[in-house]
mmCIF file of C-alpha atoms and ligand atoms in Angstrom:
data_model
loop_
_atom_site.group_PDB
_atom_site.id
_atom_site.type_symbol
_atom_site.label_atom_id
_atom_site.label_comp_id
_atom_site.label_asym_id
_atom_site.label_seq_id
_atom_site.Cartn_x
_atom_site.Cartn_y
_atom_site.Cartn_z
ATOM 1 C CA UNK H 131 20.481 20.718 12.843
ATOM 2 C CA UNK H 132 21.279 17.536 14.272
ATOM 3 C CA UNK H 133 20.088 14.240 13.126
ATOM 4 C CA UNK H 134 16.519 12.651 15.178
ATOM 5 C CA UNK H 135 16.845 9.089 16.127
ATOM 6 C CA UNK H 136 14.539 7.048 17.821
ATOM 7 C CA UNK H 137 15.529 3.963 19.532
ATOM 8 C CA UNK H 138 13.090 1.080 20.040
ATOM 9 C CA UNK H 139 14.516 -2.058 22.318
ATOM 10 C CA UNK H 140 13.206 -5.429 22.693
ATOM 11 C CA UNK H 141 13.895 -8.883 22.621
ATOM 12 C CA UNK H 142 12.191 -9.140 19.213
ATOM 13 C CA UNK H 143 11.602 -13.196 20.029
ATOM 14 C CA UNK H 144 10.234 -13.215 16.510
ATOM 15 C CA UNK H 145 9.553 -9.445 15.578
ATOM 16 C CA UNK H 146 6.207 -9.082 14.158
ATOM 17 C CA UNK H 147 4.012 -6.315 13.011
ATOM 18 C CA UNK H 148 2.617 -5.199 16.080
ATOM 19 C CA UNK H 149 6.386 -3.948 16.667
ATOM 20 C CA UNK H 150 7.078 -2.920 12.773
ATOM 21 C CA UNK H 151 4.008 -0.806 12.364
ATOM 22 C CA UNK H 152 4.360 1.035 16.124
ATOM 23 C CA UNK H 153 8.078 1.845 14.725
ATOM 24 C CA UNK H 154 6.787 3.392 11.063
ATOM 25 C CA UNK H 155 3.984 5.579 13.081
ATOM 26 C CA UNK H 156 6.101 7.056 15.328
ATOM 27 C CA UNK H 157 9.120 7.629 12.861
ATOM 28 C CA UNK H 158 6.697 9.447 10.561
ATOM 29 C CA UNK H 159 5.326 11.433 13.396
ATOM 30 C CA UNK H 160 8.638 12.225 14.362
ATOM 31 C CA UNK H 161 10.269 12.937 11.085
ATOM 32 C CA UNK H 162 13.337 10.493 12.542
ATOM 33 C CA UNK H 163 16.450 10.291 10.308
ATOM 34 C CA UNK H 164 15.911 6.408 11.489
ATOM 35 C CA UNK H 165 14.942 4.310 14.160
ATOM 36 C CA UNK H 166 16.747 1.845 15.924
ATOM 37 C CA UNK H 167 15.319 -1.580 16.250
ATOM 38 C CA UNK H 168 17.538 -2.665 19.252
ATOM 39 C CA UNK H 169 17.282 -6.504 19.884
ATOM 40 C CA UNK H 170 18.518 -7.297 23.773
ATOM 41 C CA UNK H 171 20.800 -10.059 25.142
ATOM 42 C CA UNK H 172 19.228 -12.522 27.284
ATOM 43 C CA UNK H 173 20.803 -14.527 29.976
ATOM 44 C CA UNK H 174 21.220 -17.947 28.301
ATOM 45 C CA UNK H 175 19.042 -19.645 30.303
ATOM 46 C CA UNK H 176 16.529 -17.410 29.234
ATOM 47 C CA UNK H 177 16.346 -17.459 25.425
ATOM 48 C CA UNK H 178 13.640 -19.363 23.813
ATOM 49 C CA UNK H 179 14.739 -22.667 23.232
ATOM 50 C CA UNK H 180 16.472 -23.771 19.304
ATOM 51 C CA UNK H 181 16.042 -19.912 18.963
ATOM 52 C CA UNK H 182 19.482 -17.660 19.433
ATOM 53 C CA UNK H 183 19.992 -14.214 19.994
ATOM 54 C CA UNK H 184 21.968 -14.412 16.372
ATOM 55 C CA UNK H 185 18.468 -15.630 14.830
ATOM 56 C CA UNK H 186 16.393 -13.234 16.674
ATOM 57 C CA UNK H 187 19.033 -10.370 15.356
ATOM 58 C CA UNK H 188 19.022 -11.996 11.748
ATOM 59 C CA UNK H 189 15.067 -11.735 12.042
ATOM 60 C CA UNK H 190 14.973 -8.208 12.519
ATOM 61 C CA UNK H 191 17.588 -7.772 10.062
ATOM 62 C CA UNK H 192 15.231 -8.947 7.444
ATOM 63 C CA UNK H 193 11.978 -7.470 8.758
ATOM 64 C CA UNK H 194 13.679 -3.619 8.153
ATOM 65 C CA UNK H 195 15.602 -4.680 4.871
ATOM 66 C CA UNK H 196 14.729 -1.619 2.205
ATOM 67 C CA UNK H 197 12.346 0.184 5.104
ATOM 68 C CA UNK H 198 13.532 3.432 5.951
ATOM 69 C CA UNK H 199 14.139 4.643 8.162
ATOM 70 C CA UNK H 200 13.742 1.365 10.050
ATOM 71 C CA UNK H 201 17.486 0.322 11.308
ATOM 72 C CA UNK H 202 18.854 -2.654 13.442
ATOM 73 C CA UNK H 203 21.530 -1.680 16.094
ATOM 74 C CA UNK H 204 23.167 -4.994 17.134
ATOM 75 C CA UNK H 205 25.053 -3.684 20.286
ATOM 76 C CA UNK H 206 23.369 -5.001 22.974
ATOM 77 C CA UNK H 207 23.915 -8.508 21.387
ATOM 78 C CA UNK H 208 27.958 -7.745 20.895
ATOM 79 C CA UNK H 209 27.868 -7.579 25.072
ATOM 80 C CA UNK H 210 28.780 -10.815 27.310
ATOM 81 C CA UNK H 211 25.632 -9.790 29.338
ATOM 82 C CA UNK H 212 22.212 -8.544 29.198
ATOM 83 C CA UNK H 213 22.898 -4.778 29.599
ATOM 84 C CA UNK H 214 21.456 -1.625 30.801
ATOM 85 C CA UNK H 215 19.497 1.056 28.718
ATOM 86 C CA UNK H 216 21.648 3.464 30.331
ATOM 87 C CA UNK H 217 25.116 2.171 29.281
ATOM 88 C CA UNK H 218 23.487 1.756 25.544
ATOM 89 C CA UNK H 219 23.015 5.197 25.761
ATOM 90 C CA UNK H 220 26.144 6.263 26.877
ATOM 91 C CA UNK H 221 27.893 3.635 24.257
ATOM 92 C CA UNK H 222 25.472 5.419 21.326
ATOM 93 C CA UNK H 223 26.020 9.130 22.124
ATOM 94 C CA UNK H 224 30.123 8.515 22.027
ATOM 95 C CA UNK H 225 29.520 7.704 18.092
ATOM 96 C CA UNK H 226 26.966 10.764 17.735
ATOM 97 C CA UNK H 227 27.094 14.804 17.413
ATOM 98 C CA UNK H 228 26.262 16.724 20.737
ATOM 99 C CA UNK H 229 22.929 18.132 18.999
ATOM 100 C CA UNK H 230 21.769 14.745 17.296
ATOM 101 C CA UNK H 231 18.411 14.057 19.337
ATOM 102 C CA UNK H 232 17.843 10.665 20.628
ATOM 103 C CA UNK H 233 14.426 9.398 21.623
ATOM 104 C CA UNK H 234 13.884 6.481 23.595
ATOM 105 C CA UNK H 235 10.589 4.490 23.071
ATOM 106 C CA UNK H 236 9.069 2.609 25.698
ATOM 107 C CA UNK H 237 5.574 1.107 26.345
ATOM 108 C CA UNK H 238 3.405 2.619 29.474
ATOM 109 C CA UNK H 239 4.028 -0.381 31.289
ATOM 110 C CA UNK H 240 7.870 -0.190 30.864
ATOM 111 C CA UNK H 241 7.500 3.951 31.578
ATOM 112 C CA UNK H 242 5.264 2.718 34.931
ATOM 113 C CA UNK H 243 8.606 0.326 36.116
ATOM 114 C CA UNK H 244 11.311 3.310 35.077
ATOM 115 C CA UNK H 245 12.060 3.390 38.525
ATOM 116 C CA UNK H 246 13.452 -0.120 38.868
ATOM 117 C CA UNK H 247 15.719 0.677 35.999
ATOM 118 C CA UNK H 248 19.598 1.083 36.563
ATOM 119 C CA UNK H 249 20.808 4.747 37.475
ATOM 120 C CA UNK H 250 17.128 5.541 35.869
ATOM 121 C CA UNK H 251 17.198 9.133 36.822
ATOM 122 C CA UNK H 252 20.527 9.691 34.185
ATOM 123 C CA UNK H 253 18.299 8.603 31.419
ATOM 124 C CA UNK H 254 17.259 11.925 30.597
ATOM 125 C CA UNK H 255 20.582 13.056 30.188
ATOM 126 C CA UNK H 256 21.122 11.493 26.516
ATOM 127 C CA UNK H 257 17.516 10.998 25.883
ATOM 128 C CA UNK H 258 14.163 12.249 25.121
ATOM 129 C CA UNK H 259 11.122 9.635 26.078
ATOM 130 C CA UNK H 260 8.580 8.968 24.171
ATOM 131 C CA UNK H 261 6.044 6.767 25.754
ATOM 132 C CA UNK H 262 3.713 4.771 23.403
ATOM 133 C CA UNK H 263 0.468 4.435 25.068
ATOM 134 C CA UNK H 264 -2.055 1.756 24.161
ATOM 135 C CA UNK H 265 -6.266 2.310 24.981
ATOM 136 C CA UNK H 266 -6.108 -0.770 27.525
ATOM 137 C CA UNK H 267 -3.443 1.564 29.701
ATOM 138 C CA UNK H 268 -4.639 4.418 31.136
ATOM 139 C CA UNK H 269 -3.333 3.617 34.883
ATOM 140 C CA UNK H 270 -2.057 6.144 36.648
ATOM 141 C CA UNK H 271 1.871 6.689 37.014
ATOM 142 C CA UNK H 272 3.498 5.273 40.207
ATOM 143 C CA UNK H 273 4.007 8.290 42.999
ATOM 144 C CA UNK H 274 7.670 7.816 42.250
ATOM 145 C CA UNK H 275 7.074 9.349 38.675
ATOM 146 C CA UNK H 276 4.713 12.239 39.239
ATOM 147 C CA UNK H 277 7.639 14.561 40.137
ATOM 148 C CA UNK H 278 9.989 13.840 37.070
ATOM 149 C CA UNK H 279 6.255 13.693 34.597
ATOM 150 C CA UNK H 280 5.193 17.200 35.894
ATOM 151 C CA UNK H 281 9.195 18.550 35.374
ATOM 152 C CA UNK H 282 9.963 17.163 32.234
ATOM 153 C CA UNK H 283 6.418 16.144 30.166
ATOM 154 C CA UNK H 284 6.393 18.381 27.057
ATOM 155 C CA UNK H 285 2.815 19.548 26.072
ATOM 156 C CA UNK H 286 3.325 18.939 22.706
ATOM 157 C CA UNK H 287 5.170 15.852 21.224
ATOM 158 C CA UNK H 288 6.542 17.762 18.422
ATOM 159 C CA UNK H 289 7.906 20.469 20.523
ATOM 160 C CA UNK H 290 10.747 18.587 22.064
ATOM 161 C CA UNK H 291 13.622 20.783 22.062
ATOM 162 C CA UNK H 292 17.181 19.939 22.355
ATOM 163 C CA UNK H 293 19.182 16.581 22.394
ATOM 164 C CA UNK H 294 17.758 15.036 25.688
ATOM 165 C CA UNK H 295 15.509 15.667 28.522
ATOM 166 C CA UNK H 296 11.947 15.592 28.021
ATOM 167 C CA UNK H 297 8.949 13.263 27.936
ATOM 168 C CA UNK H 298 6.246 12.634 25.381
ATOM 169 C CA UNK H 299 3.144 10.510 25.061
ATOM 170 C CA UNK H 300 2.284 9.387 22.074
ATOM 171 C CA UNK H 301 -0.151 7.075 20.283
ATOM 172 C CA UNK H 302 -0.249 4.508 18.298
ATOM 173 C CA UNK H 303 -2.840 2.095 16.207
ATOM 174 C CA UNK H 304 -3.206 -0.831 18.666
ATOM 175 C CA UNK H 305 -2.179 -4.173 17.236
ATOM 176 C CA UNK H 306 -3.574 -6.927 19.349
ATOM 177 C CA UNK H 307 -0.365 -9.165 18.513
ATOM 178 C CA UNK H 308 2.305 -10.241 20.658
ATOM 179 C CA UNK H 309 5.478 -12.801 19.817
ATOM 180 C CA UNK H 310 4.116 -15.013 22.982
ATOM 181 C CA UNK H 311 1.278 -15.420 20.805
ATOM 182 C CA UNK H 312 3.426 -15.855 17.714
ATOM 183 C CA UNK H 313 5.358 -18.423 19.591
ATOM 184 C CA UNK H 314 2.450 -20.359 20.794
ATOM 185 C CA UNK H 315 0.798 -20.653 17.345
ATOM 186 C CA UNK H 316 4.225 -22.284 15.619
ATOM 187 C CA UNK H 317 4.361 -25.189 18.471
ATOM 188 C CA UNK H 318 1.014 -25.451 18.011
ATOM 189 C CA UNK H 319 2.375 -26.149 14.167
ATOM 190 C CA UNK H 320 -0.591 -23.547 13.017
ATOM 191 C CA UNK H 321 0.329 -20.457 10.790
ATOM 192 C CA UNK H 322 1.386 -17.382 11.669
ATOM 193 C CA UNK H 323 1.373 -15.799 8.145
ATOM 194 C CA UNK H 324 0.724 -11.361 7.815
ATOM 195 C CA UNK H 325 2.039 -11.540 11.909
ATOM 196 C CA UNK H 326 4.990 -11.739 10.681
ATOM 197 C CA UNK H 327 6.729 -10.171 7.535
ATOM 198 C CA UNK H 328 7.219 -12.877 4.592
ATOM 199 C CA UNK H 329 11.221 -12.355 4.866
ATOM 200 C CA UNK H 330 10.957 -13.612 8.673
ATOM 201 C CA UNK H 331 7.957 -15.874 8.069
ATOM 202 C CA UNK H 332 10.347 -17.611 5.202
ATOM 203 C CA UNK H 333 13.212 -17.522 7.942
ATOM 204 C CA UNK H 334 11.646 -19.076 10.710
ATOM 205 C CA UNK H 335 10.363 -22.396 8.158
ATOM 206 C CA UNK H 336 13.662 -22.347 6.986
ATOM 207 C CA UNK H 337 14.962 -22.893 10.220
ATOM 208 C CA UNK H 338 12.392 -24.548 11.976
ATOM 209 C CA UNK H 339 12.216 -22.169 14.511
ATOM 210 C CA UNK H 340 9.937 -22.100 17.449
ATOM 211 C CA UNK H 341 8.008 -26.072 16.813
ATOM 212 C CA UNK H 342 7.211 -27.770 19.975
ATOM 213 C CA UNK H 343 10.472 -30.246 20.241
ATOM 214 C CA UNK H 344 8.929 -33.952 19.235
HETATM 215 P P1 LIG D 195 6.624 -11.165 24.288
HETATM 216 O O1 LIG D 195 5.230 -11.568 23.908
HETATM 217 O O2 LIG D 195 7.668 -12.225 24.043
HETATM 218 O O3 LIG D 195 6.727 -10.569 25.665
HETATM 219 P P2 LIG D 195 6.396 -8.722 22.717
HETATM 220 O O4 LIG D 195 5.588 -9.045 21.512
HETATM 221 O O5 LIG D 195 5.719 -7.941 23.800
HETATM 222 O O6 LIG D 195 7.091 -10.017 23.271
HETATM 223 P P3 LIG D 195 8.955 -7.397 22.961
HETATM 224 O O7 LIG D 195 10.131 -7.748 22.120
HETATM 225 O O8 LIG D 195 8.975 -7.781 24.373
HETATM 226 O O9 LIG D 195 7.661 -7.968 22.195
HETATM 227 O O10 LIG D 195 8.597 -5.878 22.824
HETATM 228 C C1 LIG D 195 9.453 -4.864 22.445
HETATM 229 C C2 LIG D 195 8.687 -3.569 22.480
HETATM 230 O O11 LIG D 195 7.615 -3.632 21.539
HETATM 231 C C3 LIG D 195 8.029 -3.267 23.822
HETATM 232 O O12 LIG D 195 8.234 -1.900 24.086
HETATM 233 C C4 LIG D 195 6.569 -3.552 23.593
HETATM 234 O O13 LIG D 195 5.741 -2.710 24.363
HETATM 235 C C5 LIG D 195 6.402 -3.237 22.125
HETATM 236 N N1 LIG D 195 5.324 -4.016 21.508
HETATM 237 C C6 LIG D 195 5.136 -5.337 21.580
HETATM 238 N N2 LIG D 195 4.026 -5.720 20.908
HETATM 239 C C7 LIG D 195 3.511 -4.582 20.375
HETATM 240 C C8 LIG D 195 2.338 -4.300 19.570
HETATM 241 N N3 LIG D 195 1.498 -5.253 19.191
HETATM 242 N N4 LIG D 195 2.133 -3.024 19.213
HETATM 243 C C9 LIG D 195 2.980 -2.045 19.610
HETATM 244 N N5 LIG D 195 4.080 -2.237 20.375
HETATM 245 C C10 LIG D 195 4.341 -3.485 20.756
#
């Protein structure tokens, strides 16, 4: 049998709970040897300001320390640019047996833009999908999607059979948090204490991360 590993991508910009918990669920659901916590490259222009993709990566480093099977995969960040889910995909399945299962987590919202994404419809090939749906998003999928959905949605999440192909929904305890939010309540210089686990909560004091510049 080959190994089950969910990946999980973001820009983690701080990871909090809201992301920490959704990853625990779904690994237990899944029975995943581990799950990838996969922090993204920004274009430098775009990362938060005093806060690097090396902190943001050191951050979720710390938040999975001793939680299995909770993993960091640091690839994206060893890139010169931002890069696409695809060629993570291809980079991951060079290092991994042909019947190791990968499952790629994205929100409904993300699922909704799939389109948009780079050489989108080769995702499948390395990949389950497992999309994590939330109460306040119950749209309906773009026209674009109904095809692949009614092709390659399994009925049941747990029956997903072989290394790649399919689609799952699945759900997950809704934490109203978000790191916009987190963000906003440190340059507002007001706590942000059980968002946040204590490792990263100590990390970001330490390094003064994310005050409103004086
Ligand atoms: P920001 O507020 O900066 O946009 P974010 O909190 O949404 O950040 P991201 O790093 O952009 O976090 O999200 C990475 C992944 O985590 C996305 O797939 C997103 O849907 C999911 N996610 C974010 N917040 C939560 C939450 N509270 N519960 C479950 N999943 C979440």
């Amino acid at each position: 049998m080959g190994k089950r590993i969910g990946l999980f991508g973001g820009t983690f910009d701080p990871v909090h709970i809201g992301h920490l918990r959704g990853a625990v669920e779904v690994a237990e659901q899944f029975g995943f040897d581990e799950l990838r916590l996969i922090p993204s490259a920004r274009p430098p222009h775009r990362e938060t300001p005093q806060v690097s993709a090396a902190q943001r990566l050191e951050m979720v480093t710390l938040a999975v320390a001793g939680v299995a099977p909770l993993a960091v995969d640091d690839r994206e960040l060893k890139r010169e640019r931002p890069s696409w889910t695809i060629e993570t995909l291809e980079s991951l399945r060079t290092e991994l047996q042909p019947d190791d299962q990968l499952f790629l987590l994205v929100g409904w919202d993300a699922f909704c833009g799939l389109p948009s994404w780079h050489r989108w419809s080769e995702l499948l090939d390395h990949c389950h999908i497992l999309v994590l749906q939330r109460p306040d998003a119950d749209s309906e999928a773009p026209e674009t999607l109904r095809d692949l959905l009614a092709a390659r949605s399994a009925a049941e999440p747990q029956s997903l059979q072989g290394p790649a192909g399919q689609i799952a929904f699945v759900w997950q305890t809704p934490l109203a948090i978000s790191a916009t939010q987190i963000r906003q309540l440190l340059g507002e210089g007001r706590s942000v204490r059980f968002l946040v686990p204590d490792a990263v909560l100590a990390y970001i004091h330490a390094h003064d991360l994310y005050r409103a510049p004086n």
